[in-house]
Every structure is written in C-alpha cells, then in structure tokens.
Short mmCIF file of C-alpha atoms and ligand atoms in Angstrom, two decimals:
data_model
loop_
_atom_site.label_atom_id
_atom_site.label_comp_id
_atom_site.label_asym_id
_atom_site.label_seq_id
_atom_site.Cartn_x
_atom_site.Cartn_y
_atom_site.Cartn_z
CA MET A 1 22.69 55.99 -92.94
CA GLN A 2 19.55 53.55 -92.76
CA MET A 3 18.93 50.76 -90.42
CA ILE A 4 18.43 46.95 -91.33
CA VAL A 5 14.88 45.22 -91.16
CA GLY A 6 15.13 41.64 -91.74
CA SER A 7 18.50 42.23 -93.79
CA GLU A 8 16.70 45.09 -95.63
CA LEU A 9 17.74 48.83 -95.43
CA LYS A 10 14.96 50.96 -93.92
CA GLY A 11 14.55 54.69 -93.27
CA PRO A 12 12.60 55.76 -90.38
CA SER A 13 8.77 55.03 -90.09
CA ASP A 14 7.79 57.85 -87.99
CA GLY A 15 10.43 58.55 -85.59
CA GLY A 16 12.98 60.91 -87.68
CA TRP A 17 16.44 60.59 -87.74
CA MET A 18 19.12 61.30 -85.03
CA ASP A 19 22.20 62.75 -85.33
CA VAL A 20 25.57 61.07 -84.53
CA LEU A 21 28.52 63.28 -83.44
CA ASN A 22 32.28 63.06 -83.30
CA PRO A 23 32.66 63.54 -79.55
CA ALA A 24 36.47 64.98 -80.68
CA THR A 25 34.85 67.84 -83.03
CA LEU A 26 31.29 67.94 -81.98
CA GLU A 27 30.54 67.81 -85.63
CA VAL A 28 27.62 66.08 -86.96
CA ILE A 29 29.23 63.22 -88.90
CA ASN A 30 26.05 61.29 -89.87
CA ARG A 31 22.55 60.33 -88.82
CA VAL A 32 20.66 57.33 -88.27
CA PRO A 33 16.74 56.40 -87.88
CA LYS A 34 14.94 56.42 -84.76
CA ALA A 35 13.24 53.20 -84.93
CA ASN A 36 9.77 52.91 -83.43
CA VAL A 37 8.13 49.90 -81.49
CA GLU A 38 6.50 48.85 -84.97
CA ASP A 39 10.07 48.81 -86.46
CA VAL A 40 11.53 46.41 -83.62
CA GLU A 41 8.43 43.96 -83.80
CA GLN A 42 8.93 43.82 -87.69
CA ALA A 43 12.57 43.12 -87.17
CA CYS A 44 11.82 40.46 -84.33
CA ALA A 45 8.97 38.84 -86.27
CA ILE A 46 11.10 38.33 -89.62
CA SER A 47 13.85 36.95 -87.31
CA ALA A 48 11.53 34.50 -85.87
CA GLU A 49 10.03 33.45 -89.55
CA SER A 50 13.56 33.39 -91.07
CA GLN A 51 15.40 31.52 -88.53
CA HIS A 52 15.10 27.92 -90.35
CA LEU A 53 17.00 29.40 -93.26
CA TRP A 54 20.25 29.44 -90.98
CA SER A 55 19.10 27.10 -88.30
CA ASP A 56 18.94 24.13 -90.79
CA LEU A 57 22.40 24.46 -92.24
CA THR A 58 25.04 22.30 -90.49
CA PHE A 59 27.70 23.42 -88.04
CA ASP A 60 30.36 23.43 -90.90
CA GLN A 61 28.33 25.29 -93.15
CA ARG A 62 27.89 28.06 -90.67
CA LYS A 63 31.52 28.15 -89.65
CA LYS A 64 32.41 28.80 -93.43
CA VAL A 65 30.16 31.77 -93.47
CA LEU A 66 31.66 32.83 -90.14
CA ALA A 67 35.09 32.80 -91.65
CA GLN A 68 33.89 34.75 -94.82
CA ILE A 69 32.68 37.46 -92.93
CA ALA A 70 36.23 37.62 -90.62
CA ASP A 71 37.93 38.02 -93.97
CA ASP A 72 35.11 40.64 -95.05
CA ILE A 73 35.80 42.76 -91.65
CA LYS A 74 39.63 42.39 -92.34
CA ALA A 75 39.14 43.62 -96.35
CA ASN A 76 36.98 46.90 -95.05
CA MET A 77 39.50 47.41 -91.91
CA ASP A 78 40.70 51.19 -92.83
CA ASP A 79 36.98 52.22 -93.51
CA ILE A 80 35.60 50.48 -90.26
CA ALA A 81 38.66 51.72 -87.97
CA ALA A 82 38.15 55.25 -89.14
CA THR A 83 34.31 54.92 -88.64
CA ILE A 84 35.05 53.62 -84.88
CA THR A 85 37.58 56.45 -83.99
CA ALA A 86 35.05 59.08 -85.48
CA GLU A 87 31.98 57.92 -83.35
CA VAL A 88 33.26 56.51 -80.21
CA GLY A 89 36.58 59.11 -80.32
CA LYS A 90 39.45 56.48 -79.38
CA PRO A 91 42.74 56.64 -81.16
CA LEU A 92 42.86 55.30 -84.70
CA GLY A 93 45.54 52.54 -83.97
CA GLU A 94 43.09 51.27 -80.76
CA ALA A 95 40.32 51.49 -83.70
CA LYS A 96 42.16 49.27 -85.79
CA HIS A 97 42.93 46.54 -82.84
CA GLU A 98 39.17 46.56 -82.05
CA ALA A 99 38.38 45.91 -85.82
CA LEU A 100 40.71 43.25 -85.86
CA ALA A 101 39.51 41.64 -82.52
CA CYS A 102 36.22 41.54 -84.09
CA ALA A 103 37.55 39.49 -87.34
CA SER A 104 39.25 37.29 -84.83
CA THR A 105 36.21 36.64 -82.78
CA PHE A 106 34.38 35.31 -85.82
CA LYS A 107 37.65 33.55 -86.91
CA PHE A 108 37.82 31.82 -83.66
CA PHE A 109 34.16 30.75 -83.63
CA SER A 110 34.52 29.38 -87.07
CA THR A 111 37.04 27.05 -85.72
CA LEU A 112 35.27 26.14 -82.48
CA ASP A 113 34.86 22.17 -81.92
CA VAL A 114 30.83 21.80 -81.54
CA GLU A 115 30.86 17.90 -81.68
CA GLU A 116 28.14 15.99 -79.99
CA GLU A 117 29.01 14.89 -76.29
CA VAL A 118 28.52 11.25 -75.71
CA LEU A 119 28.10 10.88 -71.70
CA ASN A 120 27.41 7.27 -71.51
CA ASP A 121 27.66 4.26 -74.36
CA THR A 122 26.81 1.01 -73.11
CA GLU A 123 25.07 -2.16 -74.52
CA SER A 124 21.51 -0.82 -73.59
CA VAL A 125 21.85 3.20 -73.47
CA ARG A 126 23.38 5.93 -75.37
CA LEU A 127 23.20 9.24 -73.54
CA SER A 128 24.30 12.26 -75.23
CA VAL A 129 24.27 16.18 -75.48
CA ILE A 130 23.66 18.16 -78.55
CA HIS A 131 23.47 22.22 -78.84
CA ARG A 132 20.26 23.53 -80.42
CA PRO A 133 19.50 27.13 -81.60
CA ILE A 134 17.48 29.06 -78.96
CA GLY A 135 15.90 31.35 -81.20
CA PRO A 136 15.88 35.31 -82.35
CA CYS A 137 18.71 36.68 -79.95
CA ALA A 138 18.65 40.77 -79.12
CA LEU A 139 21.92 41.70 -78.73
CA ILE A 140 22.20 45.35 -76.89
CA LEU A 141 25.49 47.21 -77.36
CA PRO A 142 27.22 49.91 -75.58
CA TRP A 143 29.26 52.74 -77.02
CA ASN A 144 32.68 52.13 -75.70
CA PHE A 145 33.73 49.04 -77.97
CA PRO A 146 30.62 48.87 -80.06
CA PHE A 147 32.35 47.06 -83.05
CA ALA A 148 34.25 44.35 -80.97
CA LEU A 149 31.34 43.22 -78.69
CA MET A 150 28.74 43.24 -81.65
CA GLY A 151 31.28 40.23 -82.72
CA TRP A 152 31.69 38.95 -79.25
CA LYS A 153 28.09 38.56 -79.34
CA SER A 154 27.10 37.79 -82.93
CA ALA A 155 29.73 35.15 -83.88
CA PRO A 156 28.93 32.52 -81.03
CA ALA A 157 25.04 33.31 -81.55
CA LEU A 158 25.21 32.96 -85.44
CA LEU A 159 27.29 29.60 -84.77
CA ALA A 160 24.55 28.17 -82.71
CA GLY A 161 22.08 28.92 -85.50
CA ASN A 162 20.29 31.91 -84.18
CA PRO A 163 19.14 34.88 -86.02
CA LEU A 164 20.10 38.36 -84.54
CA VAL A 165 18.30 41.66 -83.95
CA VAL A 166 21.25 44.27 -83.11
CA LYS A 167 20.58 47.34 -80.77
CA PRO A 168 23.69 49.60 -81.03
CA ALA A 169 24.24 52.19 -78.21
CA PRO A 170 22.48 55.93 -79.40
CA THR A 171 25.60 57.69 -80.13
CA THR A 172 27.78 54.50 -81.89
CA PRO A 173 25.75 53.22 -84.27
CA LEU A 174 27.68 53.35 -87.50
CA GLY A 175 30.20 50.60 -87.11
CA ASN A 176 27.44 48.55 -86.13
CA MET A 177 25.27 49.45 -89.16
CA LYS A 178 28.76 48.64 -91.27
CA LEU A 179 29.06 45.29 -89.75
CA GLY A 180 25.46 44.41 -90.00
CA ASN A 181 25.74 45.12 -93.90
CA ILE A 182 28.58 42.68 -93.85
CA LEU A 183 26.36 40.22 -92.16
CA ALA A 184 23.01 41.18 -94.68
CA ASP A 185 25.46 40.26 -97.37
CA ARG A 186 26.65 36.73 -96.34
CA LEU A 187 23.83 35.55 -94.11
CA PRO A 188 20.21 34.14 -95.64
CA LYS A 189 17.53 36.70 -95.83
CA GLY A 190 16.01 37.79 -92.55
CA ILE A 191 18.72 36.64 -90.29
CA ILE A 192 19.98 40.23 -89.32
CA SER A 193 18.34 43.13 -88.22
CA VAL A 194 20.20 46.42 -86.61
CA VAL A 195 17.39 48.58 -85.23
CA THR A 196 18.80 51.77 -84.29
CA GLY A 197 17.55 54.48 -81.85
CA ALA A 198 17.50 55.80 -78.21
CA ASP A 199 17.20 53.39 -75.30
CA ASP A 200 13.15 52.85 -75.62
CA VAL A 201 14.08 50.82 -78.58
CA GLY A 202 16.19 48.38 -76.19
CA LYS A 203 13.09 47.87 -73.79
CA ALA A 204 10.81 47.43 -76.87
CA LEU A 205 13.41 44.45 -78.10
CA VAL A 206 13.72 43.11 -74.76
CA THR A 207 10.00 42.73 -74.40
CA SER A 208 9.34 41.48 -77.37
CA LYS A 209 7.62 37.84 -77.49
CA HIS A 210 9.72 36.64 -80.44
CA ILE A 211 12.72 37.11 -78.60
CA ARG A 212 14.30 34.04 -77.21
CA ARG A 213 17.49 35.14 -75.75
CA VAL A 214 19.09 38.74 -74.63
CA SER A 215 22.69 39.30 -74.67
CA PHE A 216 23.33 42.68 -72.93
CA THR A 217 26.22 44.83 -72.43
CA GLY A 218 25.74 47.84 -70.27
CA SER A 219 25.77 49.63 -67.14
CA VAL A 220 25.03 48.40 -63.71
CA GLU A 221 22.26 50.52 -63.39
CA THR A 222 20.48 49.45 -66.52
CA GLY A 223 21.25 45.51 -66.33
CA PRO A 224 18.63 45.12 -63.93
CA LYS A 225 16.15 47.20 -65.73
CA VAL A 226 16.59 44.33 -68.72
CA LEU A 227 16.02 41.56 -66.26
CA GLU A 228 12.45 43.67 -65.41
CA GLY A 229 11.81 43.83 -69.09
CA ILE A 230 12.15 39.99 -69.43
CA ALA A 231 10.25 39.23 -66.31
CA ALA A 232 7.38 41.11 -67.64
CA SER A 233 7.54 39.41 -71.08
CA GLY A 234 7.87 35.79 -70.60
CA LEU A 235 11.05 33.83 -70.16
CA LYS A 236 14.24 34.52 -71.89
CA LYS A 237 17.44 33.22 -71.66
CA VAL A 238 20.01 36.07 -70.35
CA SER A 239 23.50 37.55 -70.12
CA LEU A 240 24.46 40.72 -68.63
CA GLU A 241 27.92 42.01 -68.78
CA LEU A 242 28.07 45.12 -66.69
CA GLY A 243 30.23 47.59 -65.06
CA GLY A 244 33.06 46.83 -62.62
CA ASN A 245 35.59 48.56 -60.16
CA ASP A 246 38.12 46.59 -61.06
CA ALA A 247 41.47 47.06 -58.58
CA ALA A 248 45.10 46.50 -59.28
CA ILE A 249 46.59 45.30 -55.96
CA VAL A 250 50.22 46.27 -56.11
CA ALA A 251 52.67 44.54 -53.59
CA LYS A 252 55.74 46.22 -52.39
CA ASP A 253 58.24 44.45 -54.71
CA PHE A 254 56.48 45.12 -57.42
CA ASP A 255 59.11 46.49 -60.06
CA LEU A 256 58.70 50.54 -60.77
CA SER A 257 60.18 49.81 -64.41
CA LYS A 258 56.52 48.00 -65.35
CA VAL A 259 54.69 51.21 -64.01
CA ALA A 260 53.57 52.32 -67.50
CA SER A 261 51.84 48.92 -67.89
CA LEU A 262 49.79 49.71 -65.18
CA MET A 263 49.08 53.06 -65.68
CA TRP A 264 47.88 52.17 -69.46
CA SER A 265 45.61 49.55 -67.35
CA SER A 266 43.46 52.52 -66.20
CA PHE A 267 43.78 55.25 -69.40
CA ARG A 268 42.98 53.20 -72.34
CA ASN A 269 40.09 54.24 -74.30
CA ALA A 270 40.05 57.23 -72.03
CA GLY A 271 39.32 54.94 -68.92
CA GLN A 272 36.07 53.78 -70.75
CA VAL A 273 36.52 50.09 -70.39
CA CYS A 274 34.50 47.98 -68.18
CA ILE A 275 37.77 46.14 -67.33
CA ALA A 276 39.98 49.15 -66.74
CA VAL A 277 41.83 49.39 -63.59
CA LYS A 278 39.69 51.94 -61.54
CA ARG A 279 41.23 51.77 -58.25
CA VAL A 280 45.04 50.93 -57.45
CA TYR A 281 45.96 49.58 -53.80
CA VAL A 282 49.66 49.52 -53.11
CA GLU A 283 51.60 48.04 -49.91
CA GLU A 284 52.26 51.09 -47.91
CA PRO A 285 56.36 50.65 -48.27
CA LEU A 286 55.60 51.59 -51.92
CA TYR A 287 53.17 53.92 -51.56
CA GLU A 288 55.17 57.30 -52.18
CA ASP A 289 57.54 55.97 -54.63
CA LEU A 290 54.77 54.17 -56.82
CA VAL A 291 52.79 57.58 -56.95
CA LYS A 292 55.93 59.43 -58.10
CA ALA A 293 56.71 56.66 -60.70
CA TYR A 294 53.15 56.63 -61.92
CA VAL A 295 52.56 60.19 -62.25
CA ALA A 296 56.09 60.44 -64.24
CA SER A 297 54.75 57.65 -66.49
CA MET A 298 51.76 59.74 -67.37
CA ASP A 299 54.17 62.32 -69.40
CA GLY A 300 53.58 59.36 -72.04
CA ILE A 301 49.78 60.63 -72.49
CA LYS A 302 48.84 62.70 -75.66
CA VAL A 303 45.41 63.84 -75.49
CA GLY A 304 43.61 65.03 -78.86
CA ASN A 305 41.59 63.83 -81.62
CA GLY A 306 41.87 60.39 -82.08
CA ALA A 307 42.37 60.56 -85.92
CA GLU A 308 45.66 62.39 -85.26
CA ALA A 309 48.76 61.00 -85.59
CA GLY A 310 50.63 60.69 -82.17
CA VAL A 311 47.52 60.86 -79.91
CA ASN A 312 46.76 58.02 -77.72
CA MET A 313 44.11 59.38 -75.56
CA GLY A 314 40.78 60.68 -77.23
CA PRO A 315 37.64 62.40 -75.71
CA LEU A 316 35.13 61.12 -73.33
CA ASN A 317 32.27 59.54 -75.93
CA ASN A 318 29.44 61.70 -74.44
CA LEU A 319 28.50 64.88 -72.20
CA PRO A 320 26.83 63.05 -69.61
CA GLN A 321 29.90 60.83 -69.12
CA LEU A 322 32.00 63.72 -68.91
CA LYS A 323 30.21 64.86 -66.09
CA VAL A 324 30.54 61.92 -64.32
CA VAL A 325 34.17 62.49 -64.37
CA GLN A 326 33.78 66.27 -63.56
CA ASN A 327 31.34 65.37 -60.70
CA MET A 328 34.28 62.95 -59.46
CA VAL A 329 36.98 65.46 -59.44
CA GLN A 330 34.88 68.02 -57.49
CA ASP A 331 33.42 65.31 -55.00
CA THR A 332 37.45 64.33 -54.19
CA LYS A 333 38.24 67.91 -53.70
CA ASP A 334 35.41 68.69 -51.70
CA ASN A 335 36.16 65.63 -49.13
CA GLY A 336 39.54 66.66 -48.76
CA GLY A 337 41.23 64.31 -51.32
CA THR A 338 44.25 65.22 -53.38
CA ILE A 339 44.41 65.79 -57.41
CA LYS A 340 47.84 64.56 -57.87
CA PHE A 341 48.06 64.74 -61.66
CA GLY A 342 45.63 66.67 -64.00
CA GLY A 343 42.01 67.13 -63.03
CA ASN A 344 40.65 69.70 -65.21
CA THR A 345 37.99 69.53 -67.94
CA LEU A 346 39.68 70.38 -71.66
CA MET A 347 36.39 70.76 -73.28
CA GLY A 348 36.42 74.29 -74.64
CA GLN A 349 39.90 75.08 -74.59
CA GLU A 350 41.82 75.88 -77.81
CA GLY A 351 42.15 72.71 -79.88
CA PHE A 352 39.54 70.84 -77.75
CA PRO A 353 36.39 71.21 -79.09
CA GLY A 354 34.82 67.87 -77.69
CA TYR A 355 34.35 66.22 -74.83
CA PHE A 356 37.86 66.26 -73.46
CA HIS A 357 39.38 65.75 -69.87
CA GLU A 358 42.79 65.69 -68.42
CA PRO A 359 43.94 62.39 -67.31
CA THR A 360 43.53 62.94 -63.46
CA VAL A 361 45.06 60.86 -60.52
CA CYS A 362 43.70 61.22 -57.06
CA THR A 363 45.42 60.26 -53.63
CA ASP A 364 44.48 60.84 -49.88
CA VAL A 365 41.36 59.02 -50.81
CA ASP A 366 39.68 55.89 -49.40
CA GLU A 367 36.31 54.17 -50.20
CA SER A 368 34.26 56.70 -48.47
CA PHE A 369 35.17 58.62 -51.50
CA SER A 370 33.17 58.21 -54.65
CA VAL A 371 36.18 57.86 -56.86
CA VAL A 372 37.04 54.85 -55.08
CA SER A 373 34.03 52.94 -54.50
CA ASN A 374 32.08 53.80 -57.74
CA GLU A 375 32.78 53.04 -61.21
CA GLN A 376 34.09 56.46 -63.22
CA PHE A 377 34.14 54.92 -66.78
CA GLY A 378 36.69 57.59 -67.50
CA PRO A 379 40.34 59.11 -67.41
CA ILE A 380 40.70 59.22 -63.56
CA VAL A 381 42.01 56.75 -61.14
CA PRO A 382 42.60 56.86 -57.36
CA ILE A 383 45.73 55.54 -55.78
CA VAL A 384 45.09 54.22 -52.23
CA PRO A 385 48.01 52.88 -49.50
CA VAL A 386 47.06 49.63 -47.77
CA PRO A 387 48.76 48.08 -44.61
CA SER A 388 48.79 44.72 -46.34
CA ILE A 389 47.73 42.68 -49.49
CA ASP A 390 44.89 40.79 -47.63
CA ASP A 391 43.63 44.19 -46.41
CA ALA A 392 43.55 45.08 -50.21
CA LEU A 393 41.84 42.09 -50.83
CA ASP A 394 39.35 42.74 -48.25
CA ARG A 395 38.63 45.96 -49.68
CA VAL A 396 38.15 44.53 -53.11
CA ASN A 397 35.80 41.74 -52.03
CA SER A 398 33.75 44.01 -49.89
CA SER A 399 32.76 46.01 -53.06
CA ARG A 400 29.63 45.46 -54.96
CA PHE A 401 31.20 45.25 -58.25
CA GLY A 402 33.18 41.94 -59.41
CA LEU A 403 34.20 42.08 -63.18
CA GLY A 404 37.91 41.81 -62.99
CA GLY A 405 40.88 42.67 -61.06
CA SER A 406 44.86 42.00 -60.88
CA VAL A 407 47.68 41.76 -58.53
CA TRP A 408 51.33 42.94 -59.53
CA THR A 409 54.28 41.12 -57.72
CA ASN A 410 57.25 38.77 -58.21
CA ASP A 411 55.89 36.20 -55.77
CA MET A 412 53.78 33.87 -57.82
CA GLU A 413 52.80 31.96 -54.83
CA LEU A 414 51.04 35.12 -53.23
CA ALA A 415 49.85 36.30 -56.65
CA ARG A 416 48.06 32.65 -57.42
CA ARG A 417 46.39 33.16 -53.68
CA VAL A 418 45.02 36.30 -54.14
CA SER A 419 44.00 35.70 -57.84
CA GLU A 420 41.81 32.86 -56.39
CA HIS A 421 40.22 34.75 -53.70
CA MET A 422 39.11 37.73 -55.30
CA GLN A 423 35.75 37.84 -56.15
CA CYS A 424 35.52 38.56 -59.69
CA GLY A 425 35.18 36.83 -63.11
CA THR A 426 38.76 37.37 -64.12
CA SER A 427 42.31 37.92 -62.30
CA TRP A 428 45.33 38.80 -63.89
CA ILE A 429 48.81 38.86 -62.62
CA ASN A 430 51.18 41.50 -63.53
CA THR A 431 48.96 42.95 -66.29
CA HIS A 432 45.31 43.78 -66.52
CA MET A 433 42.23 43.88 -69.49
CA ILE A 434 43.69 41.26 -71.69
CA VAL A 435 40.69 39.25 -72.92
CA GLU A 436 41.26 36.05 -74.95
CA LYS A 437 38.88 34.45 -77.30
CA ASN A 438 38.84 31.08 -75.84
CA ALA A 439 38.50 32.05 -72.21
CA PRO A 440 35.11 33.03 -70.66
CA PHE A 441 34.47 36.72 -69.84
CA GLY A 442 32.21 38.18 -67.30
CA GLY A 443 31.59 39.22 -63.94
CA VAL A 444 29.97 38.38 -60.66
CA LYS A 445 27.86 40.16 -58.32
CA ALA A 446 26.80 43.32 -59.52
CA SER A 447 28.63 43.18 -62.70
CA GLY A 448 26.90 40.56 -64.41
CA ILE A 449 25.28 37.03 -65.09
CA GLY A 450 26.87 34.51 -67.72
CA ARG A 451 29.74 34.33 -69.39
CA GLU A 452 30.81 35.28 -73.19
CA LEU A 453 33.66 34.16 -75.66
CA GLY A 454 35.28 30.59 -75.46
CA ARG A 455 33.08 27.39 -75.69
CA TRP A 456 30.99 29.03 -72.61
CA GLY A 457 29.94 31.82 -74.66
CA PHE A 458 28.95 29.49 -77.38
CA GLU A 459 26.88 27.47 -74.93
CA GLU A 460 25.05 30.54 -73.78
CA PHE A 461 23.42 31.03 -77.12
CA THR A 462 22.47 27.29 -77.40
CA GLU A 463 19.70 25.04 -75.50
CA PRO A 464 21.80 21.91 -74.56
CA LYS A 465 19.69 19.00 -75.45
CA THR A 466 20.15 15.72 -73.75
CA ILE A 467 19.38 12.61 -75.94
CA TYR A 468 18.85 9.59 -74.29
CA MET A 469 18.76 6.59 -76.47
CA LYS A 470 17.35 3.07 -75.18
CA LYS A 471 19.29 0.42 -77.65
P1 ADP B 1 25.03 54.16 -70.73
O1 ADP B 1 24.28 54.46 -69.37
O2 ADP B 1 26.39 54.21 -70.66
O3 ADP B 1 24.41 54.63 -71.86
P2 ADP B 1 23.16 51.95 -70.42
O4 ADP B 1 23.79 50.53 -69.50
O5 ADP B 1 22.14 52.46 -70.16
O6 ADP B 1 24.64 52.69 -70.73
O7 ADP B 1 23.21 51.47 -72.16
C1 ADP B 1 23.65 50.39 -73.16
C2 ADP B 1 22.72 49.94 -74.07
O8 ADP B 1 21.48 49.44 -73.14
C3 ADP B 1 22.23 51.32 -74.87
O9 ADP B 1 22.13 50.33 -76.53
C4 ADP B 1 21.10 51.73 -74.51
O10 ADP B 1 20.44 52.08 -75.50
C5 ADP B 1 20.28 50.27 -74.24
N1 ADP B 1 19.23 50.27 -73.23
C6 ADP B 1 18.98 51.43 -72.28
N2 ADP B 1 17.95 51.30 -71.36
C7 ADP B 1 17.66 50.12 -71.63
C8 ADP B 1 16.43 49.12 -71.35
N3 ADP B 1 15.87 49.58 -70.17
N4 ADP B 1 16.10 47.94 -71.88
C9 ADP B 1 17.15 47.51 -73.01
N5 ADP B 1 18.07 48.44 -73.22
C10 ADP B 1 18.15 49.67 -72.89
#
C-alpha cells in the first residue's frame, strides 16, 4: 500500500518498503513505504499551504463532511474490520466494534454544538469567545486501537478546521491507510497526509516547523521524547495520552457472579489496552473466594487467530510486547510470586505460530514486583489482598501512573468517595474500560497531558479566540 502525501498516493522516495505482518500467523500481509524526512516535510508543507481550503468552510459545511465520512466507514466496515484483525491481532468482533467506534466518533463530532459563547453583553461591551483552527496537526498513533484512535484525533481536529498529517505505528499502518483514503476522497486536496515508517518519521513530524499541534498516543517512555522534540523546535500545542497501570479496587461485598466482567476488563485485546485493569486489589475477607472465582471465569477465554470464529483473545501485536510479558512472568517467579493460572508462552506450539501467550494470573505479589508496579500491556494480571479500601487507595495514588481506575462494590457512597479521590482521569464504578464520546478522556501524572473526546477534546484542537467589542 502506498502512503498519502498531500491527499495523493506516494511510494517510497529512498527509504524502501517495510513489511506488515499478521501477528497471529507471522505472514507478510502487505507493505508500506518507509517515509524519509523529506517526505514528512513535503506532507507538512502541503498541509500548511492547503489549510485555507478547509478552514474557510463554515462549521456546518465541515460537519456535513464528517457525517459523510462516518457513513463511508460503515459502508466499508467488513473490509476495515478484517484489516484490523489481520494487522493488530484482535478478534473480528472486537475489530468491528473498533471500526464502528471510529464511525460513531465522526458522527458525534458532526453534531457537536460549536456556537460562539457570549460572556458579557452590556450596553457598552460585548465579550465573546470563538474557536479558531490551530493549523497543521500531527496525529501520532499506537498499534493497539489504531483505527479508533485515528477517529478520536481526526474528527475533532477536522471539525476545528485543521489539516492533518497522520503517523501510524510501524506494525499497524493498513487500517490507517484505509481511513486516510476515505478522508482523501472527502476532504479538499492537501488536507490529509498519512506518512508511514518507523519512529524517526514521528520525530521528524513533531519537529517540523509547519506543525502547530501534536496529538500523541503511545508509551510512557516515548511521551516525554515528544515533548523534547517540541521544545527543541518551537512551541506547539500538545496532548499526550500515555500508558496506565489502572487498578480495580474490589470491596468485600463485591458480588462474585459479576467476576467475568472484572476479568475481561484485564484481558480484552489480550490486555493491550491503556485502560485495562492492570492490578486487582481486593479486601482480605474476599481474597480467596475472588481468586477462585476469577480463575474459574478464565475458562471462558479462547486464545487463537482472531479471524477464527469462537476466538476471543488473539496474540500480542509484536515480539517486543511478548517479551515484556515473558519477562514479567519470569520476574514474578524469580521473586517468589505464584503463577496461579497460565504463565506460558504459546508461540511455537502447534496451532500458535504467532506472538501468543496464555492469559496469566499472579498472586503472592505486591508493589515490589514489576507486574504490580509497572504497566504490562499484555495478558497478565496480579491479584493483591489489601486490609482496607483506603489502603488500596493509598497504593493506587502512590503510583506514578494515573489514567483510569475502578471500584467494585454495592456501597455507592463508598464507591463515590473512592472514585473522587483516585488520582486518575477516569474512575469507573462496577465496570471499567468504557469510554463515551461526549466525556473527556485522558490521564494525570505520567499517564498524560490533555484530554480527548467531547467538547474538551474539540477545544484542544482549537485556539479559543476572545473578541472584545466596544459598542
Ligand atoms: P511502543 O513502544 O508501544 O511502540 P511508542 O510510544 O514508542 O509505543 O510509539 C507510539 C507511536 O509513536 C508510534 O507511531 C511510534 O512510531 C511513534 N514514535 C516513537 N518514537 C517517537 C518519537 N521520539 N517522536 C515521535 N513519535 C515517536
């Protein structure tokens, strides 16, 4: 597949091609160009030159185009979902859900109220705020939800009137290219570029003088490097959605018949979700029973190629991520923790040619273990007993992460207090991982800066302009 530079398809200049693998089979399914710095600069320069073709339209005109894009995504749903499963590894049902989530994000922003806000209107003064475009936006994407997240970023950025230069993750460019082609068909020429390649493409994009706004989703380690790139190349508006180490705090009154919902909050997409439950804290009186019920519920997990019917957990997306999980299993064993369920790499066993790992549960661990205090981003979760809910809350709030967190109890007063005091961007009660288009999403502390979705996400792609009128 070719990349898109200034709405036009383009092969590699001198960087050659890179293969895209199916992580379940390790077969090469396609290839994309390795963009070089000149390709990136060309895309950014065209964005800047073409911006007026889009920003000069009214909000209503742009909203109409967003609604058409939502329809185009739905019309191509089966092909897009098959592509997501093939390059990410997730089960087909989840891939369809991801494609639909992207369509509904475009739909949401096609109906967002963006009226001028009048702050004061007196006999002598009218004070109001309007939202102006920022300029070319660099949208840098990860590999776990590449299609949905391109929607989270592009729909509000486009509504605001900005041109886009998208950078897919190296292992998952194909769905992004498909969405890029849909956008290229609907938007004025030059408003969309999708530049493929390795991490250096992201670096070149962040430091381009044409880029006015960077929206990045990726790892806790790479986020600060993006800020360094920005600091070295002039001020740009930025949002970083980074990793998390979300905790589920389970009270002793938790209804164990709901344990499968808790379990899937860790194992969906093989745990490769920034807002997966990555550690479970449970009040001591319920600990033994919870572990038993939790492990029993894991019989419902069927690992395999996500394209096959009945499979509900696919492989890891790439080898480095499989290694992270393997190292955490080893570290847990070496330090005296217990592997209560799973623990083995499946890759290489019959029927598992790709980056497969068993879903795994660890016990007899605490914050001194890597599996509790670091982000695993894979199918491994620790369950830790705690003397009280407040003790669990202290453990959560002493973490460097702060993306999401949940509390599982029938006591709504307790749940409300804990959810308010958890230092994170989203608190859930009796569920986890649900993201609504009209609510802000993002992290605190090492988990990020800024918010996506809702009117908050839209405003981050605008320059709020104050207009003071002396009458
Ligand atoms: P992972 O470690 O899981 O691959 P990263 O955070 O490194 O996650 O990558 C997320 C996205 O950021 C990818 O598209 C990647 O190519 C890009 N990227 C990596 N390094 C940089 C950088 N220094 N500047 C900008 N983008 C980068």
